[in-house]
Amino acid sequence: MSTSETLRPTISVAMIATNEEKNLPRTLAALQGWVDEIIIVDSGSKDRSPQIAVEYGAKHSYNRDFRGHAEQKNIAIAQCTGDWILLLDADEVVTPELATEIQSTVATSAFNAFWIPRLNIFITRWMRHGGLFPDEKLRLFRRGMATVDESIGPHGTPQYNADKGHLRAHLEHYGYPDFANYLDHMNEYSTGTVVALSRRKSKTSSAALLFQSIANPFFGWLKNYIFRGGFLDGAEGLIFHLNHAVYAHWKYVKVWEARKHAATTAAQPRP
């Protein structure tokens, strides 16, 4: 091994993956030959995800005490030993251009963390408008510099409170390849936000919460579909933004529902 190879910063990939046998081969294949370590934490797959992980050289382990996506990601991050950590979801693919940029960046960078653009697919269309691109995510950082915020539900992101760089090449996100998959994710995510949103809305009355469940999704749709050009993504843009407004509505209604159940339970006489 040459001196330059010995001194090259090492890169670990941190990932959580449960029942991801459809996505993992594509995601892991894109990492071969240029990352030094792949850490996958699994909360209890029933499919071939563990075997696929091992086939591609990943270090697969279980943490069945699943307390949330953010908490699980922090467990994966803590297991990484590389100089740099690339945090990926199982349905995200590093393009060849991004792989090259990451390698050159970690070798010369003065920054400790980087935003990476993400291109999202919805059904069969890559969505480039309506706030869906560049959809930057903080995913690349020096080990020990960032952890995922566990206070905001399933969409928690790594936190690094200093100057951050921006990469140009993008991730490909195969998150919503069909409508049923999208609905399943939005139901799961809206439920996952209940605790965090309830905390933020603790001083909001139930009547105001119901009003916000209508007003916020509407103005969000207006902003993204009309003013940010979501309509330019054709039929998929219309379907996505209408249903994403519904998803926002679900979040508020689930908080309202949880509050109603809590009040009913508190009012019941003790046996």
XYZ file of N, CA and C in Angstrom:
813
model
N 0.851 -1.199 0.000
C 0.000 0.000 0.000
C 0.880 1.240 0.000
N 0.568 2.238 -0.853
C 1.373 3.444 -0.931
C 1.116 4.345 0.257
N 2.065 5.305 0.468
C 1.908 6.248 1.574
C 0.638 7.060 1.427
N 0.308 7.468 0.184
C -0.904 8.275 -0.037
C -2.153 7.502 0.326
N -2.155 6.165 0.021
C -3.316 5.355 0.377
C -3.426 5.188 1.890
N -2.253 5.055 2.554
C -2.246 4.896 4.001
C -2.799 6.123 4.698
N -2.479 7.310 4.169
C -2.885 8.556 4.797
C -4.268 9.029 4.351
N -4.859 8.338 3.391
C -6.170 8.742 2.893
C -7.206 8.657 4.011
N -8.020 9.700 4.198
C -9.070 9.625 5.219
C -10.010 8.449 4.942
N -10.378 7.735 5.970
C -11.272 6.594 5.810
C -12.728 7.048 5.932
N -13.597 6.315 5.243
C -15.017 6.680 5.177
C -15.864 5.506 5.643
N -16.710 5.754 6.629
C -17.689 4.770 7.089
C -19.079 5.193 6.612
N -19.891 4.221 6.249
C -21.302 4.467 5.938
C -22.133 3.951 7.101
N -23.006 4.792 7.633
C -23.931 4.403 8.699
C -25.338 4.318 8.124
N -26.032 3.219 8.431
C -27.341 2.999 7.816
C -28.207 2.178 8.762
N -29.504 2.443 8.751
C -30.453 1.541 9.398
C -31.290 0.908 8.296
N -31.631 -0.360 8.482
C -32.356 -1.059 7.421
C -33.143 -2.220 8.006
N -34.436 -2.179 7.819
C -35.309 -3.269 8.257
C -36.238 -3.637 7.102
N -36.193 -4.900 6.685
C -37.005 -5.382 5.563
C -36.783 -4.534 4.306
N -35.535 -4.387 3.942
C -35.152 -3.540 2.806
C -34.505 -4.355 1.680
N -34.912 -5.613 1.514
C -34.256 -6.450 0.513
C -34.421 -5.925 -0.916
N -35.448 -5.139 -1.177
C -35.627 -4.580 -2.521
C -34.657 -3.436 -2.793
N -34.307 -2.681 -1.759
C -33.466 -1.509 -1.937
C -31.978 -1.762 -1.705
N -31.653 -2.647 -0.766
C -30.260 -2.797 -0.340
C -29.281 -3.153 -1.460
N -29.598 -4.081 -2.371
C -28.609 -4.401 -3.405
C -28.199 -3.185 -4.222
N -29.153 -2.362 -4.595
C -28.849 -1.164 -5.376
C -28.024 -0.176 -4.561
N -28.390 0.027 -3.308
C -27.685 0.982 -2.452
C -26.269 0.516 -2.132
N -26.111 -0.754 -1.768
C -24.809 -1.270 -1.368
C -23.863 -1.438 -2.551
N -24.417 -1.772 -3.714
C -23.571 -1.913 -4.904
C -22.863 -0.598 -5.229
N -23.538 0.524 -4.989
C -22.961 1.835 -5.300
C -21.847 2.237 -4.338
N -21.662 1.476 -3.259
C -20.641 1.805 -2.258
C -19.376 0.954 -2.400
N -19.452 -0.040 -3.268
C -18.337 -0.969 -3.373
C -17.093 -0.305 -3.953
N -15.966 -0.571 -3.309
C -14.686 -0.152 -3.852
C -14.191 1.213 -3.428
N -15.020 1.994 -2.721
C -14.531 3.319 -2.340
C -14.818 3.694 -0.888
N -15.702 2.981 -0.195
C -15.865 3.223 1.241
C -15.123 2.134 2.006
N -14.745 2.439 3.235
C -13.932 1.516 4.023
C -14.749 0.643 4.959
N -15.987 1.045 5.228
C -16.778 0.330 6.227
C -18.238 0.673 6.017
N -19.098 -0.336 6.106
C -20.544 -0.127 6.038
C -21.164 -0.719 7.295
N -21.802 0.127 8.088
C -22.455 -0.290 9.328
C -23.964 -0.272 9.112
N -24.615 -1.404 9.314
C -26.072 -1.486 9.181
C -26.668 -1.983 10.491
N -27.572 -1.203 11.064
C -28.277 -1.593 12.285
C -29.727 -1.917 11.905
N -30.180 -3.070 12.320
C -31.451 -3.650 11.898
C -32.322 -3.858 13.134
N -33.585 -3.451 13.065
C -34.470 -3.621 14.219
C -35.236 -4.939 14.189
N -34.982 -5.772 13.151
C -35.628 -7.083 13.136
C -36.206 -7.472 11.793
N -35.363 -7.529 10.766
C -35.841 -7.873 9.424
C -36.407 -9.292 9.368
N -37.463 -9.447 8.575
C -38.053 -10.760 8.320
C -37.724 -11.238 6.908
N -37.060 -10.398 6.116
C -36.704 -10.772 4.756
C -35.203 -11.068 4.670
N -34.614 -10.939 3.489
C -33.205 -11.283 3.274
C -32.252 -10.112 3.522
N -32.713 -9.057 4.146
C -31.841 -7.902 4.371
C -30.528 -8.263 5.067
N -30.535 -9.058 6.150
C -29.264 -9.394 6.808
C -28.293 -10.132 5.894
N -28.803 -11.099 5.113
C -27.941 -11.849 4.212
C -27.371 -10.952 3.112
N -28.190 -10.061 2.584
C -27.735 -9.145 1.538
C -26.651 -8.227 2.093
N -26.843 -7.736 3.307
C -25.846 -6.866 3.931
C -24.491 -7.560 3.999
N -24.494 -8.802 4.453
C -23.238 -9.556 4.584
C -22.626 -9.831 3.216
N -23.464 -10.133 2.233
C -22.966 -10.401 0.878
C -22.192 -9.210 0.312
N -22.582 -8.017 0.693
C -21.910 -6.814 0.200
C -20.845 -6.303 1.170
N -20.487 -7.104 2.160
C -19.391 -6.746 3.045
C -19.746 -5.804 4.172
N -21.028 -5.622 4.440
C -21.432 -4.723 5.525
C -21.342 -5.430 6.869
N -21.172 -4.633 7.923
C -21.217 -5.139 9.291
C -22.652 -4.981 9.786
N -23.359 -6.081 9.826
C -24.781 -6.059 10.169
C -24.969 -6.461 11.624
N -25.823 -5.699 12.338
C -26.142 -6.045 13.719
C -27.601 -5.700 13.995
N -28.124 -6.294 15.060
C -29.514 -6.039 15.432
C -29.599 -5.123 16.648
N -30.571 -4.233 16.610
C -31.004 -3.541 17.817
C -32.531 -3.565 17.795
N -33.093 -4.564 18.412
C -34.545 -4.755 18.352
C -35.289 -3.828 19.302
N -34.563 -3.148 20.179
C -35.186 -2.163 21.068
C -35.326 -0.847 20.311
N -36.189 -0.870 19.294
C -36.339 0.283 18.401
C -37.119 1.393 19.106
N -36.482 2.548 19.268
C -37.125 3.679 19.941
C -37.382 4.842 19.001
N -37.026 4.678 17.731
C -37.228 5.735 16.757
C -36.119 5.716 15.724
N -36.403 6.302 14.562
C -35.419 6.320 13.485
C -34.148 7.066 13.896
N -34.318 8.201 14.555
C -33.147 9.000 14.940
C -32.281 8.246 15.940
N -32.911 7.639 16.940
C -32.162 6.890 17.939
C -31.404 5.716 17.293
N -32.065 5.042 16.348
C -31.433 3.911 15.672
C -30.237 4.378 14.827
N -30.387 5.515 14.181
C -29.277 6.039 13.383
C -28.088 6.414 14.258
N -28.357 6.930 15.426
C -27.244 7.266 16.331
C -26.503 6.017 16.810
N -27.216 4.922 16.937
C -26.556 3.663 17.286
C -25.610 3.242 16.160
N -26.071 3.392 14.919
C -25.213 3.055 13.775
C -24.009 3.984 13.704
N -24.222 5.272 13.910
C -23.126 6.246 13.875
C -22.076 5.914 14.930
N -22.528 5.523 16.112
C -21.601 5.231 17.210
C -20.711 4.026 16.913
N -21.140 3.153 16.013
C -20.356 1.965 15.674
C -19.316 2.235 14.593
N -19.384 3.386 13.958
C -18.463 3.693 12.858
C -17.061 3.997 13.386
N -16.054 3.587 12.627
C -14.668 3.812 13.024
C -13.907 4.678 12.026
N -14.522 5.052 10.910
C -13.838 5.836 9.887
C -13.609 7.276 10.318
N -12.731 7.964 9.589
C -12.483 9.382 9.853
C -13.712 10.222 9.519
N -14.428 9.790 8.471
C -15.637 10.484 8.037
C -16.808 9.507 8.049
N -17.999 10.042 8.263
C -19.208 9.226 8.259
C -20.173 9.754 7.210
N -20.652 8.847 6.382
C -21.702 9.150 5.411
C -22.959 8.449 5.898
N -23.962 9.225 6.275
C -25.225 8.676 6.779
C -26.183 8.485 5.606
N -26.613 7.252 5.397
C -27.496 6.944 4.277
C -28.748 6.237 4.759
N -29.836 6.410 4.003
C -31.008 5.565 4.158
C -30.877 4.402 3.176
N -31.568 3.311 3.449
C -31.440 2.117 2.613
C -31.968 2.337 1.196
N -32.802 3.361 1.011
C -33.353 3.625 -0.321
C -32.661 4.797 -1.021
N -31.454 5.141 -0.569
C -30.682 6.218 -1.187
C -29.450 5.645 -1.877
N -29.162 6.150 -3.071
C -28.051 5.644 -3.866
C -27.061 6.769 -4.133
N -25.789 6.495 -3.871
C -24.719 7.443 -4.175
C -24.370 7.311 -5.655
N -24.530 8.369 -6.412
C -24.174 8.336 -7.825
C -22.654 8.287 -7.974
N -22.146 7.823 -9.118
C -20.691 7.830 -9.325
C -20.083 9.222 -9.172
N -20.805 10.241 -9.617
C -20.307 11.614 -9.501
C -20.190 12.025 -8.041
N -21.169 11.629 -7.234
C -21.123 11.966 -5.809
C -20.013 11.185 -5.111
N -19.836 9.928 -5.459
C -18.762 9.130 -4.852
C -17.406 9.781 -5.100
N -17.186 10.233 -6.325
C -15.916 10.892 -6.659
C -15.760 12.184 -5.878
N -16.835 12.955 -5.776
C -16.771 14.230 -5.070
C -16.523 14.028 -3.571
N -17.158 13.023 -2.984
C -16.949 12.761 -1.558
C -15.494 12.412 -1.291
N -14.920 11.545 -2.110
C -13.529 11.133 -1.903
C -12.564 12.306 -2.008
N -12.771 13.168 -2.990
C -11.876 14.318 -3.134
C -12.111 15.337 -2.031
N -13.349 15.459 -1.576
C -13.692 16.437 -0.549
C -13.079 16.083 0.797
N -13.215 14.835 1.217
C -12.701 14.463 2.546
C -11.173 14.521 2.597
N -10.538 14.452 1.429
C -9.075 14.495 1.385
C -8.521 15.904 1.539
N -9.361 16.915 1.253
C -8.845 18.295 1.212
C -9.671 19.286 2.016
N -10.782 18.869 2.590
C -11.747 19.826 3.131
C -11.301 20.509 4.425
N -11.700 21.784 4.518
C -11.526 22.513 5.774
C -12.800 22.467 6.606
N -13.912 22.017 6.011
C -15.178 21.888 6.727
C -15.245 20.532 7.425
N -16.093 20.467 8.458
C -16.297 19.221 9.190
C -17.610 18.529 8.854
N -18.461 19.183 8.075
C -19.762 18.605 7.729
C -20.231 19.199 6.407
N -21.033 18.423 5.679
C -21.466 18.837 4.346
C -22.934 18.513 4.100
N -23.584 19.458 3.419
C -24.912 19.227 2.875
C -24.760 18.486 1.555
N -25.656 17.523 1.305
C -25.673 16.796 0.038
C -27.053 16.945 -0.592
N -27.139 17.388 -1.853
C -28.439 17.469 -2.513
C -29.037 16.080 -2.720
N -30.359 16.021 -2.754
C -31.025 14.743 -2.949
C -32.118 14.885 -3.994
N -32.131 13.953 -4.941
C -33.138 13.918 -6.000
C -34.115 12.798 -5.680
N -35.406 13.136 -5.600
C -36.433 12.190 -5.136
C -37.276 11.675 -6.293
N -37.548 10.372 -6.263
C -38.467 9.814 -7.256
C -39.848 9.669 -6.627
N -40.878 9.975 -7.418
C -42.258 9.745 -6.979
C -42.959 9.003 -8.103
N -43.329 7.781 -7.836
C -43.908 6.843 -8.813
C -42.857 6.582 -9.908
N -42.888 7.296 -11.021
C -41.873 7.067 -12.058
C -41.134 8.345 -12.438
N -41.362 9.433 -11.735
C -40.785 10.715 -12.144
C -39.793 11.231 -11.101
N -38.643 11.701 -11.559
C -37.698 12.397 -10.697
C -38.201 13.814 -10.500
N -38.454 14.192 -9.249
C -39.127 15.451 -8.927
C -38.086 16.571 -8.771
N -38.182 17.586 -9.610
C -37.173 18.643 -9.639
C -37.713 20.015 -9.230
N -38.960 20.079 -8.806
C -39.572 21.365 -8.476
C -40.337 21.251 -7.161
N -40.991 22.339 -6.777
C -41.850 22.311 -5.601
C -41.122 22.104 -4.290
N -39.835 22.467 -4.238
C -39.067 22.288 -3.019
C -38.496 20.895 -2.851
N -38.677 20.026 -3.845
C -38.198 18.649 -3.756
C -36.779 18.476 -4.284
N -36.224 19.509 -4.878
C -34.830 19.481 -5.303
C -34.281 20.897 -5.199
N -33.098 21.077 -4.596
C -32.099 20.049 -4.288
C -32.315 19.265 -2.994
N -33.289 19.623 -2.141
C -33.613 18.830 -0.948
C -32.345 18.441 -0.192
N -31.550 19.424 0.198
C -30.258 19.166 0.830
C -30.404 18.514 2.200
N -29.554 17.521 2.468
C -29.510 16.830 3.745
C -28.079 16.850 4.263
N -27.927 17.063 5.575
C -26.602 17.004 6.183
C -26.273 15.533 6.412
N -25.417 14.974 5.555
C -25.187 13.535 5.585
C -23.711 13.153 5.695
N -22.801 14.065 5.449
C -21.371 13.744 5.481
C -20.707 14.593 6.555
N -20.026 13.942 7.501
C -19.392 14.694 8.583
C -18.250 13.888 9.182
N -17.307 14.606 9.786
C -16.213 13.931 10.475
C -16.767 13.170 11.677
N -16.190 12.019 11.941
C -16.630 11.217 13.079
C -16.478 12.009 14.376
N -17.544 11.981 15.183
C -17.550 12.687 16.455
C -18.076 14.102 16.388
N -18.381 14.568 15.171
C -18.804 15.958 15.009
C -20.320 16.140 14.996
N -21.087 15.086 14.761
C -22.535 15.251 14.629
C -23.256 13.987 15.064
N -24.441 14.172 15.610
C -25.372 13.088 15.878
C -26.753 13.529 15.422
N -27.658 12.580 15.296
C -28.994 12.885 14.797
C -29.873 13.413 15.927
N -30.602 14.479 15.650
C -31.524 15.062 16.625
C -32.656 14.075 16.906
N -32.793 13.651 18.135
C -33.803 12.663 18.507
C -35.115 13.285 18.984
N -35.214 14.606 18.895
C -36.379 15.284 19.490
C -37.477 15.619 18.489
N -37.264 15.334 17.187
C -38.246 15.797 16.193
C -38.844 14.668 15.373
N -38.810 13.449 15.876
C -39.480 12.360 15.198
C -38.649 11.725 14.098
N -39.305 11.044 13.149
C -38.593 10.236 12.162
C -37.730 11.034 11.191
N -37.969 12.336 11.082
C -37.189 13.147 10.147
C -36.040 13.876 10.821
N -35.607 13.393 11.981
C -34.464 13.998 12.643
C -33.226 13.949 11.760
N -32.424 15.001 11.791
C -31.234 15.091 10.954
C -30.004 15.340 11.821
N -28.811 15.014 11.312
C -27.596 15.295 12.074
C -27.473 16.787 12.378
N -26.951 17.097 13.554
C -26.799 18.477 13.995
C -25.317 18.812 14.135
N -24.916 19.896 13.461
C -23.545 20.388 13.570
C -23.616 21.909 13.534
N -23.281 22.553 14.638
C -23.499 23.989 14.786
C -22.258 24.804 14.455
N -21.797 24.662 13.215
C -20.687 25.473 12.710
C -20.818 25.512 11.192
N -19.887 26.201 10.532
C -19.971 26.318 9.083
C -19.944 24.948 8.417
N -20.794 24.802 7.414
C -20.901 23.540 6.682
C -20.690 23.782 5.193
N -20.132 22.798 4.505
C -19.934 22.897 3.070
C -21.124 22.327 2.313
N -21.115 22.526 0.997
C -22.183 22.032 0.125
C -21.568 21.239 -1.018
N -21.976 19.989 -1.161
C -21.536 19.206 -2.307
C -22.457 19.491 -3.489
N -21.950 19.252 -4.690
C -22.719 19.544 -5.901
C -23.471 18.325 -6.429
N -22.798 17.164 -6.448
C -23.442 15.945 -6.936
C -24.504 15.485 -5.936
N -25.480 14.726 -6.420
C -26.627 14.417 -5.569
C -26.783 12.923 -5.278
N -27.531 12.661 -4.208
C -28.045 11.329 -3.904
C -29.305 11.083 -4.727
N -29.531 9.837 -5.105
C -30.808 9.451 -5.697
C -31.642 8.762 -4.620
N -32.835 9.290 -4.376
C -33.701 8.762 -3.320
C -34.881 8.021 -3.947
N -34.879 6.689 -3.766
C -35.951 5.848 -4.302
C -37.018 5.614 -3.233
N -37.413 6.685 -2.558
C -38.301 6.565 -1.419
C -39.731 6.208 -1.750
N -40.248 6.704 -2.880
C -41.676 6.540 -3.168
C -41.872 6.031 -4.594
N -41.461 4.786 -4.875
C -41.574 4.265 -6.241
C -42.999 3.892 -6.638
N -43.905 3.823 -5.671
C -45.312 3.583 -5.992
C -46.173 4.264 -4.936
N -47.429 4.477 -5.265
C -48.301 5.277 -4.415
C -48.607 4.580 -3.092
N -48.797 3.270 -3.128
C -49.078 2.542 -1.884
C -47.910 2.678 -0.912
N -46.690 2.598 -1.432
C -45.496 2.767 -0.603
C -45.470 4.155 0.015
N -45.817 5.154 -0.775
C -45.863 6.533 -0.275
C -46.862 6.650 0.881
N -48.057 6.110 0.705
C -49.082 6.210 1.749
C -48.638 5.504 3.027
N -47.998 4.349 2.885
C -47.499 3.628 4.064
C -46.474 4.472 4.817
N -45.538 5.089 4.075
C -44.516 5.920 4.702
C -45.134 7.124 5.409
N -46.083 7.772 4.759
C -46.666 8.973 5.351
C -47.481 8.643 6.601
N -48.132 7.486 6.598
C -48.857 7.065 7.796
C -47.875 6.804 8.938
N -46.778 6.113 8.621
C -45.761 5.823 9.636
C -45.116 7.112 10.143
N -44.738 8.005 9.226
C -44.062 9.234 9.626
C -44.973 10.148 10.440
N -46.245 10.257 10.038
C -47.161 11.134 10.775
C -47.375 10.620 12.189
N -47.420 9.312 12.359
C -47.521 8.743 13.707
C -46.238 8.999 14.491
N -45.103 8.895 13.810
C -43.823 9.089 14.476
C -43.566 10.504 14.952
N -44.315 11.472 14.410
C -44.120 12.869 14.816
C -45.007 13.286 15.979
N -45.894 12.413 16.434
C -46.897 12.808 17.424
C -46.257 13.338 18.703
N -45.277 12.636 19.233
C -44.680 13.049 20.508
C -44.005 14.414 20.365
N -43.189 14.574 19.322
C -42.470 15.833 19.140
C -43.416 16.993 18.850
N -44.414 16.763 17.984
C -45.350 17.833 17.649
C -46.239 18.167 18.846
N -46.602 17.169 19.615
C -47.402 17.422 20.829
C -46.628 18.327 21.783
N -45.338 18.096 21.883
C -44.505 18.917 22.756
C -44.478 20.369 22.272
N -44.327 20.538 20.966
C -44.270 21.899 20.414
C -45.614 22.611 20.501
N -46.697 21.850 20.453
C -48.039 22.433 20.449
C -48.727 22.321 21.810
N -47.960 22.151 22.862
C -48.546 21.924 24.186
C -49.395 23.098 24.671
N -49.082 24.304 24.211
C -49.832 25.484 24.634
C -50.893 25.901 23.625
N -51.064 25.114 22.568
C -52.062 25.402 21.536
C -53.374 24.710 21.896
N -54.465 25.438 21.862
C -55.752 24.838 22.197
C -56.148 23.807 21.143
N -57.065 22.920 21.510
C -57.515 21.895 20.574
C -58.215 22.510 19.373
N -58.966 23.576 19.601
C -59.648 24.250 18.487
C -58.624 24.856 17.527
N -57.595 25.492 18.074
C -56.546 26.076 17.231
C -55.775 24.994 16.495
N -55.600 23.847 17.152
C -54.892 22.738 16.527
C -55.657 22.230 15.311
N -56.983 22.119 15.427
C -57.792 21.689 14.298
C -57.753 22.713 13.165
N -57.754 23.996 13.532
C -57.645 25.033 12.503
C -56.311 24.914 11.773
N -55.241 24.707 12.519
C -53.914 24.567 11.907
C -53.830 23.315 11.038
N -54.611 22.290 11.375
C -54.591 21.057 10.587
C -55.144 21.277 9.185
N -55.874 22.361 9.005
C -56.402 22.710 7.680
C -55.581 23.829 7.049
N -55.302 24.872 7.827
C -54.615 26.047 7.291
C -53.175 25.739 6.885
N -52.434 25.060 7.747
C -51.028 24.802 7.441
C -50.848 23.931 6.202
N -51.596 22.828 6.054
C -51.474 22.050 4.817
C -51.853 22.846 3.576
N -52.898 23.682 3.683
C -53.314 24.462 2.510
C -52.226 25.437 2.079
N -51.691 26.195 3.034
C -50.671 27.171 2.667
C -49.366 26.490 2.258
N -49.111 25.315 2.824
C -47.950 24.549 2.377
C -48.109 24.100 0.935
N -49.307 23.632 0.589
C -49.586 23.245 -0.794
C -49.459 24.446 -1.725
N -50.022 25.595 -1.319
C -49.954 26.795 -2.143
C -48.502 27.199 -2.397
N -47.699 27.159 -1.360
C -46.288 27.541 -1.472
C -45.531 26.610 -2.419
N -45.687 25.294 -2.205
C -44.868 24.337 -2.947
C -45.394 24.037 -4.349
N -46.711 23.911 -4.488
C -47.260 23.554 -5.799
C -47.348 24.749 -6.739
N -47.722 25.905 -6.189
C -47.901 27.083 -7.043
C -46.623 27.921 -7.097
N -46.204 28.450 -5.962
C -45.118 29.432 -5.968
C -43.735 28.808 -6.172
N -43.552 27.547 -5.786
C -42.256 26.895 -5.988
C -42.263 25.954 -7.191
N -43.319 26.044 -7.986
C -43.339 25.357 -9.277
C -43.588 23.874 -9.244
N -44.250 23.353 -8.217
C -44.535 21.927 -8.173
C -45.347 21.449 -9.364
N -46.147 22.342 -9.943
C -46.968 21.974 -11.099
C -46.118 21.607 -12.316
N -44.859 22.016 -12.323
C -43.971 21.704 -13.446
C -43.585 20.223 -13.479
N -43.868 19.497 -12.420
C -43.590 18.064 -12.398
C -44.785 17.237 -12.855
N -45.694 17.863 -13.583
C -46.778 17.144 -14.239
C -47.766 16.497 -13.294
N -48.329 15.369 -13.741
C -49.345 14.675 -12.947
C -48.782 14.223 -11.605
N -47.514 13.755 -11.633
C -46.902 13.325 -10.379
C -46.779 14.489 -9.398
N -46.486 15.678 -9.910
C -46.405 16.852 -9.043
C -47.735 17.164 -8.390
N -48.811 17.083 -9.162
C -50.145 17.333 -8.616
C -50.488 16.302 -7.542
N -50.289 15.027 -7.853
C -50.626 13.966 -6.905
C -49.790 14.085 -5.633
N -48.486 14.312 -5.808
C -47.609 14.392 -4.644
C -48.011 15.537 -3.724
N -48.154 16.732 -4.259
C -48.383 17.896 -3.395
C -49.771 17.878 -2.761
N -50.772 17.353 -3.458
C -52.083 17.202 -2.832
C -51.997 16.248 -1.643
N -51.339 15.129 -1.854
C -51.280 14.123 -0.799
C -50.298 14.496 0.301
N -49.293 15.304 -0.018
C -48.406 15.751 1.041
C -49.126 16.751 1.956
N -50.069 17.498 1.386
C -50.902 18.357 2.226
C -51.767 17.501 3.158
N -52.262 16.384 2.642
C -53.039 15.460 3.473
C -52.161 14.895 4.590
N -50.927 14.547 4.260
C -49.987 14.058 5.263
C -49.785 15.084 6.372
N -49.631 16.353 6.007
C -49.487 17.405 7.018
C -50.744 17.489 7.883
N -51.900 17.328 7.256
C -53.165 17.311 8.004
C -53.182 16.159 9.001
N -52.743 14.986 8.568
C -52.706 13.821 9.459
C -51.889 14.094 10.711
N -50.765 14.758 10.572
C -49.893 15.007 11.732
C -50.643 15.760 12.821
N -51.351 16.805 12.437
C -52.080 17.615 13.424
C -53.262 16.843 14.003
N -53.960 16.093 13.154
C -55.116 15.330 13.637
C -54.674 14.248 14.616
N -53.535 13.627 14.371
C -53.053 12.586 15.284
C -52.650 13.178 16.629
N -52.127 14.396 16.630
C -51.839 15.075 17.900
C -53.137 15.406 18.615
N -54.101 15.918 17.867
C -55.418 16.229 18.436
C -56.053 14.962 19.021
N -55.974 13.855 18.285
C -56.533 12.587 18.746
C -55.844 12.113 20.022
N -54.521 12.200 20.058
C -53.776 11.770 21.250
C -54.177 12.599 22.461
N -54.397 13.889 22.240
C -54.810 14.763 23.339
C -56.200 14.373 23.846
N -57.116 14.058 22.913
C -58.470 13.655 23.300
C -58.441 12.355 24.112
N -57.644 11.406 23.654
C -57.549 10.137 24.385
C -56.967 10.351 25.779
N -55.948 11.206 25.873
C -55.329 11.478 27.174
C -56.323 12.122 28.124
N -57.139 13.061 27.597
C -58.133 13.732 28.433
C -59.210 12.760 28.896
N -59.621 11.858 28.005
C -60.639 10.866 28.358
C -60.122 9.917 29.430
N -58.879 9.493 29.270
C -58.276 8.590 30.257
C -58.161 9.263 31.622
N -57.769 10.551 31.616
C -57.601 11.278 32.878
C -58.927 11.480 33.575
N -60.022 11.590 32.795
C -61.325 11.854 33.385
C -62.022 10.607 33.910
N -61.523 9.438 33.524
C -62.169 8.190 33.978
C -61.910 7.982 35.473
N -62.922 7.554 36.202
C -62.745 7.307 37.635
C -61.802 6.138 37.878
N -61.009 6.259 38.892
C -60.100 5.182 39.241
C -60.888 4.030 39.874
N -60.520 2.788 39.539
C -61.280 1.650 40.086
C -61.053 1.508 41.593
